[in-house]
Amino acid sequence: MSPRKPLFGVGISTAVHRAVDSLRQAVDADRAGLDLFSASDHPYFGDRLDAYALVSVALGRTSGITGLVSVTNLPNRPAPVLARTVTSLSELTGGRIVLGVGAGGLWDDIARMGVTRLTPGAAIRAMEEAITLVRALSGGGEPVTFEGEFHRVEALHPARTPAPPVWTGSVGPKSLAVTGRLADGWIPGHAADWLSDRYRTSRPVIDEAAVAAGRDPRDVATIYNLPGVISPSPLAATRDADGKWVGGSVGQWVEELTGAVLEHDAAGFVYFPVREPLTDVALGTWANEIVPAVREAVS
């Protein structure tokens, strides 16, 4: 099995008071040659920017980098409108958008926006319908009529633009199975990495569902949200007592990520600092020192 060409990204803040910094950092990440930037989606918090507004403006100021809402809060964003949003962004940017989706986690907050609260099982079924409908409303073709449990459209013309890749933030078995059947990528929850119990128990569920759907499991890439400190000198231990990655020097990061690609088939990494805000120094070290070294090592 040949190694993947991994993607490298950075998470930018959606805090309102950091709007200028976040836009600048997206531009800096683009100029440094990173593959993507991501923003979280919590529309019920008044001190946060709308994720799609932030991603849209940032994409308008950049030329090569891809934007990702990680992950779209589907209960607050109706699937037909979301389809128009992501196909429009794809058309406007030459395909520089990935659709991240999640079933919804903070239901007390979600419900405060007037959305009907769903059971966990219903939320996962709604997510599966949403992915199906977004794809049906993309790529041209005849008008779409869809009568689902949660989504209904009648004779709606699809956008001519193809749907972007779909990455999920699935956690439970039913949601992971949806990922295996339908998604192009998976972002393990709670910043779990390739050595975690969460990954070891979750990835087989995705693979089995992919096979059952007639897909190659490797078509579902694993992209990791990876927080950690970038230290000026090597750390005595790069993982804590529970085995979770905590960071290290540039050399330690390079060694760890190279192993993740070559030995564990990691498809990408989105860097987050241990604590916000993301500093320009950390972004620069990640983009200009760690990422090029890993790219060279796995090429």
mmCIF file with all atom_site columns, N, CA, C and O in Angstrom, residues 187-225:
data_model
loop_
_atom_site.group_PDB
_atom_site.id
_atom_site.type_symbol
_atom_site.label_atom_id
_atom_site.label_alt_id
_atom_site.label_comp_id
_atom_site.label_asym_id
_atom_site.label_entity_id
_atom_site.label_seq_id
_atom_site.pdbx_PDB_ins_code
_atom_site.Cartn_x
_atom_site.Cartn_y
_atom_site.Cartn_z
_atom_site.occupancy
_atom_site.B_iso_or_equiv
_atom_site.pdbx_formal_charge
_atom_site.auth_seq_id
_atom_site.auth_comp_id
_atom_site.auth_asym_id
_atom_site.auth_atom_id
_atom_site.pdbx_PDB_model_num
ATOM 1   N N  . ILE A 1 187 ? -13.092 12.754 10.609 1.00 0.00 ? 187 ILE A N  1
ATOM 2   C CA . ILE A 1 187 ? -12.297 13.481 11.593 1.00 0.00 ? 187 ILE A CA 1
ATOM 3   C C  . ILE A 1 187 ? -12.624 12.882 12.960 1.00 0.00 ? 187 ILE A C  1
ATOM 4   O O  . ILE A 1 187 ? -13.715 13.109 13.492 1.00 0.00 ? 187 ILE A O  1
ATOM 5   N N  . PRO A 1 188 ? -11.739 12.091 13.551 1.00 0.00 ? 188 PRO A N  1
ATOM 6   C CA . PRO A 1 188 ? -12.046 11.471 14.850 1.00 0.00 ? 188 PRO A CA 1
ATOM 7   C C  . PRO A 1 188 ? -12.358 12.523 15.910 1.00 0.00 ? 188 PRO A C  1
ATOM 8   O O  . PRO A 1 188 ? -11.690 13.560 15.996 1.00 0.00 ? 188 PRO A O  1
ATOM 9   N N  . GLY A 1 189 ? -13.369 12.234 16.713 1.00 0.00 ? 189 GLY A N  1
ATOM 10  C CA . GLY A 1 189 ? -13.791 13.184 17.733 1.00 0.00 ? 189 GLY A CA 1
ATOM 11  C C  . GLY A 1 189 ? -12.833 13.271 18.899 1.00 0.00 ? 189 GLY A C  1
ATOM 12  O O  . GLY A 1 189 ? -12.004 12.390 19.126 1.00 0.00 ? 189 GLY A O  1
ATOM 13  N N  . HIS A 1 190 ? -12.945 14.369 19.620 1.00 0.00 ? 190 HIS A N  1
ATOM 14  C CA . HIS A 1 190 ? -12.168 14.603 20.836 1.00 0.00 ? 190 HIS A CA 1
ATOM 15  C C  . HIS A 1 190 ? -10.657 14.564 20.563 1.00 0.00 ? 190 HIS A C  1
ATOM 16  O O  . HIS A 1 190 ? -9.876  14.124 21.422 1.00 0.00 ? 190 HIS A O  1
ATOM 17  N N  . ALA A 1 191 ? -10.280 15.008 19.374 1.00 0.00 ? 191 ALA A N  1
ATOM 18  C CA . ALA A 1 191 ? -8.861  15.077 18.987 1.00 0.00 ? 191 ALA A CA 1
ATOM 19  C C  . ALA A 1 191 ? -8.147  13.737 19.172 1.00 0.00 ? 191 ALA A C  1
ATOM 20  O O  . ALA A 1 191 ? -6.974  13.677 19.525 1.00 0.00 ? 191 ALA A O  1
ATOM 21  N N  . ALA A 1 192 ? -8.877  12.651 18.937 1.00 0.00 ? 192 ALA A N  1
ATOM 22  C CA . ALA A 1 192 ? -8.266  11.323 19.026 1.00 0.00 ? 192 ALA A CA 1
ATOM 23  C C  . ALA A 1 192 ? -7.271  11.133 17.892 1.00 0.00 ? 192 ALA A C  1
ATOM 24  O O  . ALA A 1 192 ? -7.513  11.557 16.762 1.00 0.00 ? 192 ALA A O  1
ATOM 25  N N  . ASP A 1 193 ? -6.141  10.499 18.193 1.00 0.00 ? 193 ASP A N  1
ATOM 26  C CA . ASP A 1 193 ? -5.152  10.281 17.135 1.00 0.00 ? 193 ASP A CA 1
ATOM 27  C C  . ASP A 1 193 ? -5.048  8.797  16.799 1.00 0.00 ? 193 ASP A C  1
ATOM 28  O O  . ASP A 1 193 ? -5.818  7.966  17.277 1.00 0.00 ? 193 ASP A O  1
ATOM 29  N N  . TRP A 1 194 ? -4.089  8.469  15.953 1.00 0.00 ? 194 TRP A N  1
ATOM 30  C CA . TRP A 1 194 ? -3.940  7.124  15.384 1.00 0.00 ? 194 TRP A CA 1
ATOM 31  C C  . TRP A 1 194 ? -3.520  6.064  16.402 1.00 0.00 ? 194 TRP A C  1
ATOM 32  O O  . TRP A 1 194 ? -3.593  4.875  16.107 1.00 0.00 ? 194 TRP A O  1
ATOM 33  N N  . LEU A 1 195 ? -3.095  6.459  17.580 1.00 0.00 ? 195 LEU A N  1
ATOM 34  C CA . LEU A 1 195 ? -2.729  5.498  18.621 1.00 0.00 ? 195 LEU A CA 1
ATOM 35  C C  . LEU A 1 195 ? -3.789  5.391  19.707 1.00 0.00 ? 195 LEU A C  1
ATOM 36  O O  . LEU A 1 195 ? -3.602  4.670  20.685 1.00 0.00 ? 195 LEU A O  1
ATOM 37  N N  . SER A 1 196 ? -4.888  6.083  19.557 1.00 0.00 ? 196 SER A N  1
ATOM 38  C CA . SER A 1 196 ? -5.910  6.138  20.600 1.00 0.00 ? 196 SER A CA 1
ATOM 39  C C  . SER A 1 196 ? -6.847  4.939  20.530 1.00 0.00 ? 196 SER A C  1
ATOM 40  O O  . SER A 1 196 ? -7.056  4.330  19.473 1.00 0.00 ? 196 SER A O  1
ATOM 41  N N  . ASP A 1 197 ? -7.450  4.625  21.667 1.00 0.00 ? 197 ASP A N  1
ATOM 42  C CA . ASP A 1 197 ? -8.473  3.586  21.700 1.00 0.00 ? 197 ASP A CA 1
ATOM 43  C C  . ASP A 1 197 ? -9.661  3.983  20.829 1.00 0.00 ? 197 ASP A C  1
ATOM 44  O O  . ASP A 1 197 ? -10.286 3.121  20.186 1.00 0.00 ? 197 ASP A O  1
ATOM 45  N N  . ARG A 1 198 ? -10.001 5.262  20.809 1.00 0.00 ? 198 ARG A N  1
ATOM 46  C CA . ARG A 1 198 ? -11.136 5.715  19.998 1.00 0.00 ? 198 ARG A CA 1
ATOM 47  C C  . ARG A 1 198 ? -10.902 5.370  18.529 1.00 0.00 ? 198 ARG A C  1
ATOM 48  O O  . ARG A 1 198 ? -11.809 4.876  17.844 1.00 0.00 ? 198 ARG A O  1
ATOM 49  N N  . TYR A 1 199 ? -9.707  5.622  18.037 1.00 0.00 ? 199 TYR A N  1
ATOM 50  C CA . TYR A 1 199 ? -9.420  5.299  16.644 1.00 0.00 ? 199 TYR A CA 1
ATOM 51  C C  . TYR A 1 199 ? -9.460  3.783  16.422 1.00 0.00 ? 199 TYR A C  1
ATOM 52  O O  . TYR A 1 199 ? -10.068 3.298  15.461 1.00 0.00 ? 199 TYR A O  1
ATOM 53  N N  . ARG A 1 200 ? -8.828  3.033  17.301 1.00 0.00 ? 200 ARG A N  1
ATOM 54  C CA . ARG A 1 200 ? -8.722  1.584  17.112 1.00 0.00 ? 200 ARG A CA 1
ATOM 55  C C  . ARG A 1 200 ? -10.088 0.900  17.132 1.00 0.00 ? 200 ARG A C  1
ATOM 56  O O  . ARG A 1 200 ? -10.292 -0.101 16.442 1.00 0.00 ? 200 ARG A O  1
ATOM 57  N N  . THR A 1 201 ? -11.034 1.433  17.911 1.00 0.00 ? 201 THR A N  1
ATOM 58  C CA . THR A 1 201 ? -12.354 0.815  17.965 1.00 0.00 ? 201 THR A CA 1
ATOM 59  C C  . THR A 1 201 ? -13.319 1.389  16.934 1.00 0.00 ? 201 THR A C  1
ATOM 60  O O  . THR A 1 201 ? -14.277 0.715  16.547 1.00 0.00 ? 201 THR A O  1
ATOM 61  N N  . SER A 1 202 ? -13.067 2.611  16.474 1.00 0.00 ? 202 SER A N  1
ATOM 62  C CA . SER A 1 202 ? -13.994 3.273  15.552 1.00 0.00 ? 202 SER A CA 1
ATOM 63  C C  . SER A 1 202 ? -13.692 2.984  14.084 1.00 0.00 ? 202 SER A C  1
ATOM 64  O O  . SER A 1 202 ? -14.614 2.769  13.283 1.00 0.00 ? 202 SER A O  1
ATOM 65  N N  . ARG A 1 203 ? -12.442 2.971  13.724 1.00 0.00 ? 203 ARG A N  1
ATOM 66  C CA . ARG A 1 203 ? -12.104 2.820  12.316 1.00 0.00 ? 203 ARG A CA 1
ATOM 67  C C  . ARG A 1 203 ? -12.597 1.491  11.727 1.00 0.00 ? 203 ARG A C  1
ATOM 68  O O  . ARG A 1 203 ? -13.091 1.473  10.585 1.00 0.00 ? 203 ARG A O  1
ATOM 69  N N  . PRO A 1 204 ? -12.548 0.381  12.454 1.00 0.00 ? 204 PRO A N  1
ATOM 70  C CA . PRO A 1 204 ? -13.100 -0.857 11.885 1.00 0.00 ? 204 PRO A CA 1
ATOM 71  C C  . PRO A 1 204 ? -14.582 -0.767 11.561 1.00 0.00 ? 204 PRO A C  1
ATOM 72  O O  . PRO A 1 204 ? -15.050 -1.419 10.620 1.00 0.00 ? 204 PRO A O  1
ATOM 73  N N  . VAL A 1 205 ? -15.336 0.017  12.328 1.00 0.00 ? 205 VAL A N  1
ATOM 74  C CA . VAL A 1 205 ? -16.767 0.177  12.050 1.00 0.00 ? 205 VAL A CA 1
ATOM 75  C C  . VAL A 1 205 ? -16.954 0.870  10.700 1.00 0.00 ? 205 VAL A C  1
ATOM 76  O O  . VAL A 1 205 ? -17.807 0.484  9.885  1.00 0.00 ? 205 VAL A O  1
ATOM 77  N N  . ILE A 1 206 ? -16.153 1.904  10.456 1.00 0.00 ? 206 ILE A N  1
ATOM 78  C CA . ILE A 1 206 ? -16.196 2.599  9.172  1.00 0.00 ? 206 ILE A CA 1
ATOM 79  C C  . ILE A 1 206 ? -15.833 1.647  8.042  1.00 0.00 ? 206 ILE A C  1
ATOM 80  O O  . ILE A 1 206 ? -16.518 1.583  7.006  1.00 0.00 ? 206 ILE A O  1
ATOM 81  N N  . ASP A 1 207 ? -14.756 0.896  8.225  1.00 0.00 ? 207 ASP A N  1
ATOM 82  C CA . ASP A 1 207 ? -14.277 0.005  7.168  1.00 0.00 ? 207 ASP A CA 1
ATOM 83  C C  . ASP A 1 207 ? -15.303 -1.073 6.836  1.00 0.00 ? 207 ASP A C  1
ATOM 84  O O  . ASP A 1 207 ? -15.541 -1.392 5.659  1.00 0.00 ? 207 ASP A O  1
ATOM 85  N N  . GLU A 1 208 ? -15.915 -1.649 7.859  1.00 0.00 ? 208 GLU A N  1
ATOM 86  C CA . GLU A 1 208 ? -16.913 -2.696 7.626  1.00 0.00 ? 208 GLU A CA 1
ATOM 87  C C  . GLU A 1 208 ? -18.127 -2.143 6.879  1.00 0.00 ? 208 GLU A C  1
ATOM 88  O O  . GLU A 1 208 ? -18.668 -2.796 5.982  1.00 0.00 ? 208 GLU A O  1
ATOM 89  N N  . ALA A 1 209 ? -18.556 -0.936 7.250  1.00 0.00 ? 209 ALA A N  1
ATOM 90  C CA . ALA A 1 209 ? -19.701 -0.331 6.570  1.00 0.00 ? 209 ALA A CA 1
ATOM 91  C C  . ALA A 1 209 ? -19.352 0.004  5.127  1.00 0.00 ? 209 ALA A C  1
ATOM 92  O O  . ALA A 1 209 ? -20.195 -0.127 4.230  1.00 0.00 ? 209 ALA A O  1
ATOM 93  N N  . ALA A 1 210 ? -18.126 0.448  4.888  1.00 0.00 ? 210 ALA A N  1
ATOM 94  C CA . ALA A 1 210 ? -17.696 0.754  3.523  1.00 0.00 ? 210 ALA A CA 1
ATOM 95  C C  . ALA A 1 210 ? -17.720 -0.501 2.654  1.00 0.00 ? 210 ALA A C  1
ATOM 96  O O  . ALA A 1 210 ? -18.243 -0.489 1.534  1.00 0.00 ? 210 ALA A O  1
ATOM 97  N N  . VAL A 1 211 ? -17.170 -1.579 3.173  1.00 0.00 ? 211 VAL A N  1
ATOM 98  C CA . VAL A 1 211 ? -17.158 -2.843 2.422  1.00 0.00 ? 211 VAL A CA 1
ATOM 99  C C  . VAL A 1 211 ? -18.575 -3.310 2.130  1.00 0.00 ? 211 VAL A C  1
ATOM 100 O O  . VAL A 1 211 ? -18.898 -3.744 1.014  1.00 0.00 ? 211 VAL A O  1
ATOM 101 N N  . ALA A 1 212 ? -19.447 -3.221 3.129  1.00 0.00 ? 212 ALA A N  1
ATOM 102 C CA . ALA A 1 212 ? -20.838 -3.651 2.948  1.00 0.00 ? 212 ALA A CA 1
ATOM 103 C C  . ALA A 1 212 ? -21.545 -2.827 1.877  1.00 0.00 ? 212 ALA A C  1
ATOM 104 O O  . ALA A 1 212 ? -22.474 -3.311 1.218  1.00 0.00 ? 212 ALA A O  1
ATOM 105 N N  . ALA A 1 213 ? -21.098 -1.573 1.698  1.00 0.00 ? 213 ALA A N  1
ATOM 106 C CA . ALA A 1 213 ? -21.687 -0.689 0.686  1.00 0.00 ? 213 ALA A CA 1
ATOM 107 C C  . ALA A 1 213 ? -20.981 -0.806 -0.660 1.00 0.00 ? 213 ALA A C  1
ATOM 108 O O  . ALA A 1 213 ? -21.288 -0.043 -1.591 1.00 0.00 ? 213 ALA A O  1
ATOM 109 N N  . GLY A 1 214 ? -20.030 -1.739 -0.757 1.00 0.00 ? 214 GLY A N  1
ATOM 110 C CA . GLY A 1 214 ? -19.311 -1.925 -2.011 1.00 0.00 ? 214 GLY A CA 1
ATOM 111 C C  . GLY A 1 214 ? -18.223 -0.909 -2.261 1.00 0.00 ? 214 GLY A C  1
ATOM 112 O O  . GLY A 1 214 ? -17.828 -0.681 -3.409 1.00 0.00 ? 214 GLY A O  1
ATOM 113 N N  . ARG A 1 215 ? -17.714 -0.326 -1.202 1.00 0.00 ? 215 ARG A N  1
ATOM 114 C CA . ARG A 1 215 ? -16.678 0.696  -1.325 1.00 0.00 ? 215 ARG A CA 1
ATOM 115 C C  . ARG A 1 215 ? -15.340 0.164  -0.830 1.00 0.00 ? 215 ARG A C  1
ATOM 116 O O  . ARG A 1 215 ? -15.288 -0.779 -0.026 1.00 0.00 ? 215 ARG A O  1
ATOM 117 N N  . ASP A 1 216 ? -14.262 0.814  -1.272 1.00 0.00 ? 216 ASP A N  1
ATOM 118 C CA . ASP A 1 216 ? -12.940 0.545  -0.735 1.00 0.00 ? 216 ASP A CA 1
ATOM 119 C C  . ASP A 1 216 ? -12.798 1.368  0.545  1.00 0.00 ? 216 ASP A C  1
ATOM 120 O O  . ASP A 1 216 ? -12.924 2.594  0.507  1.00 0.00 ? 216 ASP A O  1
ATOM 121 N N  . PRO A 1 217 ? -12.545 0.730  1.694  1.00 0.00 ? 217 PRO A N  1
ATOM 122 C CA . PRO A 1 217 ? -12.427 1.506  2.940  1.00 0.00 ? 217 PRO A CA 1
ATOM 123 C C  . PRO A 1 217 ? -11.401 2.625  2.865  1.00 0.00 ? 217 PRO A C  1
ATOM 124 O O  . PRO A 1 217 ? -11.546 3.652  3.542  1.00 0.00 ? 217 PRO A O  1
ATOM 125 N N  . ARG A 1 218 ? -10.386 2.455  2.040  1.00 0.00 ? 218 ARG A N  1
ATOM 126 C CA . ARG A 1 218 ? -9.356  3.479  1.963  1.00 0.00 ? 218 ARG A CA 1
ATOM 127 C C  . ARG A 1 218 ? -9.858  4.753  1.277  1.00 0.00 ? 218 ARG A C  1
ATOM 128 O O  . ARG A 1 218 ? -9.207  5.790  1.347  1.00 0.00 ? 218 ARG A O  1
ATOM 129 N N  . ASP A 1 219 ? -11.023 4.661  0.645  1.00 0.00 ? 219 ASP A N  1
ATOM 130 C CA . ASP A 1 219 ? -11.627 5.861  0.055  1.00 0.00 ? 219 ASP A CA 1
ATOM 131 C C  . ASP A 1 219 ? -12.156 6.806  1.128  1.00 0.00 ? 219 ASP A C  1
ATOM 132 O O  . ASP A 1 219 ? -12.510 7.946  0.819  1.00 0.00 ? 219 ASP A O  1
ATOM 133 N N  . VAL A 1 220 ? -12.254 6.327  2.355  1.00 0.00 ? 220 VAL A N  1
ATOM 134 C CA . VAL A 1 220 ? -12.655 7.184  3.477  1.00 0.00 ? 220 VAL A CA 1
ATOM 135 C C  . VAL A 1 220 ? -11.379 7.553  4.232  1.00 0.00 ? 220 VAL A C  1
ATOM 136 O O  . VAL A 1 220 ? -10.849 6.768  5.019  1.00 0.00 ? 220 VAL A O  1
ATOM 137 N N  . ALA A 1 221 ? -10.872 8.733  3.969  1.00 0.00 ? 221 ALA A N  1
ATOM 138 C CA . ALA A 1 221 ? -9.619  9.182  4.570  1.00 0.00 ? 221 ALA A CA 1
ATOM 139 C C  . ALA A 1 221 ? -9.827  9.568  6.025  1.00 0.00 ? 221 ALA A C  1
ATOM 140 O O  . ALA A 1 221 ? -10.927 9.972  6.420  1.00 0.00 ? 221 ALA A O  1
ATOM 141 N N  . THR A 1 222 ? -8.774  9.443  6.831  1.00 0.00 ? 222 THR A N  1
ATOM 142 C CA . THR A 1 222 ? -8.826  9.898  8.216  1.00 0.00 ? 222 THR A CA 1
ATOM 143 C C  . THR A 1 222 ? -7.963  11.142 8.359  1.00 0.00 ? 222 THR A C  1
ATOM 144 O O  . THR A 1 222 ? -6.764  11.108 8.066  1.00 0.00 ? 222 THR A O  1
ATOM 145 N N  . ILE A 1 223 ? -8.583  12.226 8.794  1.00 0.00 ? 223 ILE A N  1
ATOM 146 C CA . ILE A 1 223 ? -7.908  13.509 8.964  1.00 0.00 ? 223 ILE A CA 1
ATOM 147 C C  . ILE A 1 223 ? -8.008  13.875 10.444 1.00 0.00 ? 223 ILE A C  1
ATOM 148 O O  . ILE A 1 223 ? -9.106  13.894 11.013 1.00 0.00 ? 223 ILE A O  1
ATOM 149 N N  . TYR A 1 224 ? -6.887  14.177 11.045 1.00 0.00 ? 224 TYR A N  1
ATOM 150 C CA . TYR A 1 224 ? -6.847  14.367 12.496 1.00 0.00 ? 224 TYR A CA 1
ATOM 151 C C  . TYR A 1 224 ? -6.783  15.840 12.888 1.00 0.00 ? 224 TYR A C  1
ATOM 152 O O  . TYR A 1 224 ? -5.945  16.594 12.369 1.00 0.00 ? 224 TYR A O  1
ATOM 153 N N  . ASN A 1 225 ? -7.659  16.249 13.806 1.00 0.00 ? 225 ASN A N  1
ATOM 154 C CA . ASN A 1 225 ? -7.454  17.491 14.532 1.00 0.00 ? 225 ASN A CA 1
ATOM 155 C C  . ASN A 1 225 ? -6.387  17.204 15.582 1.00 0.00 ? 225 ASN A C  1
ATOM 156 O O  . ASN A 1 225 ? -6.564  16.318 16.424 1.00 0.00 ? 225 ASN A O  1
#
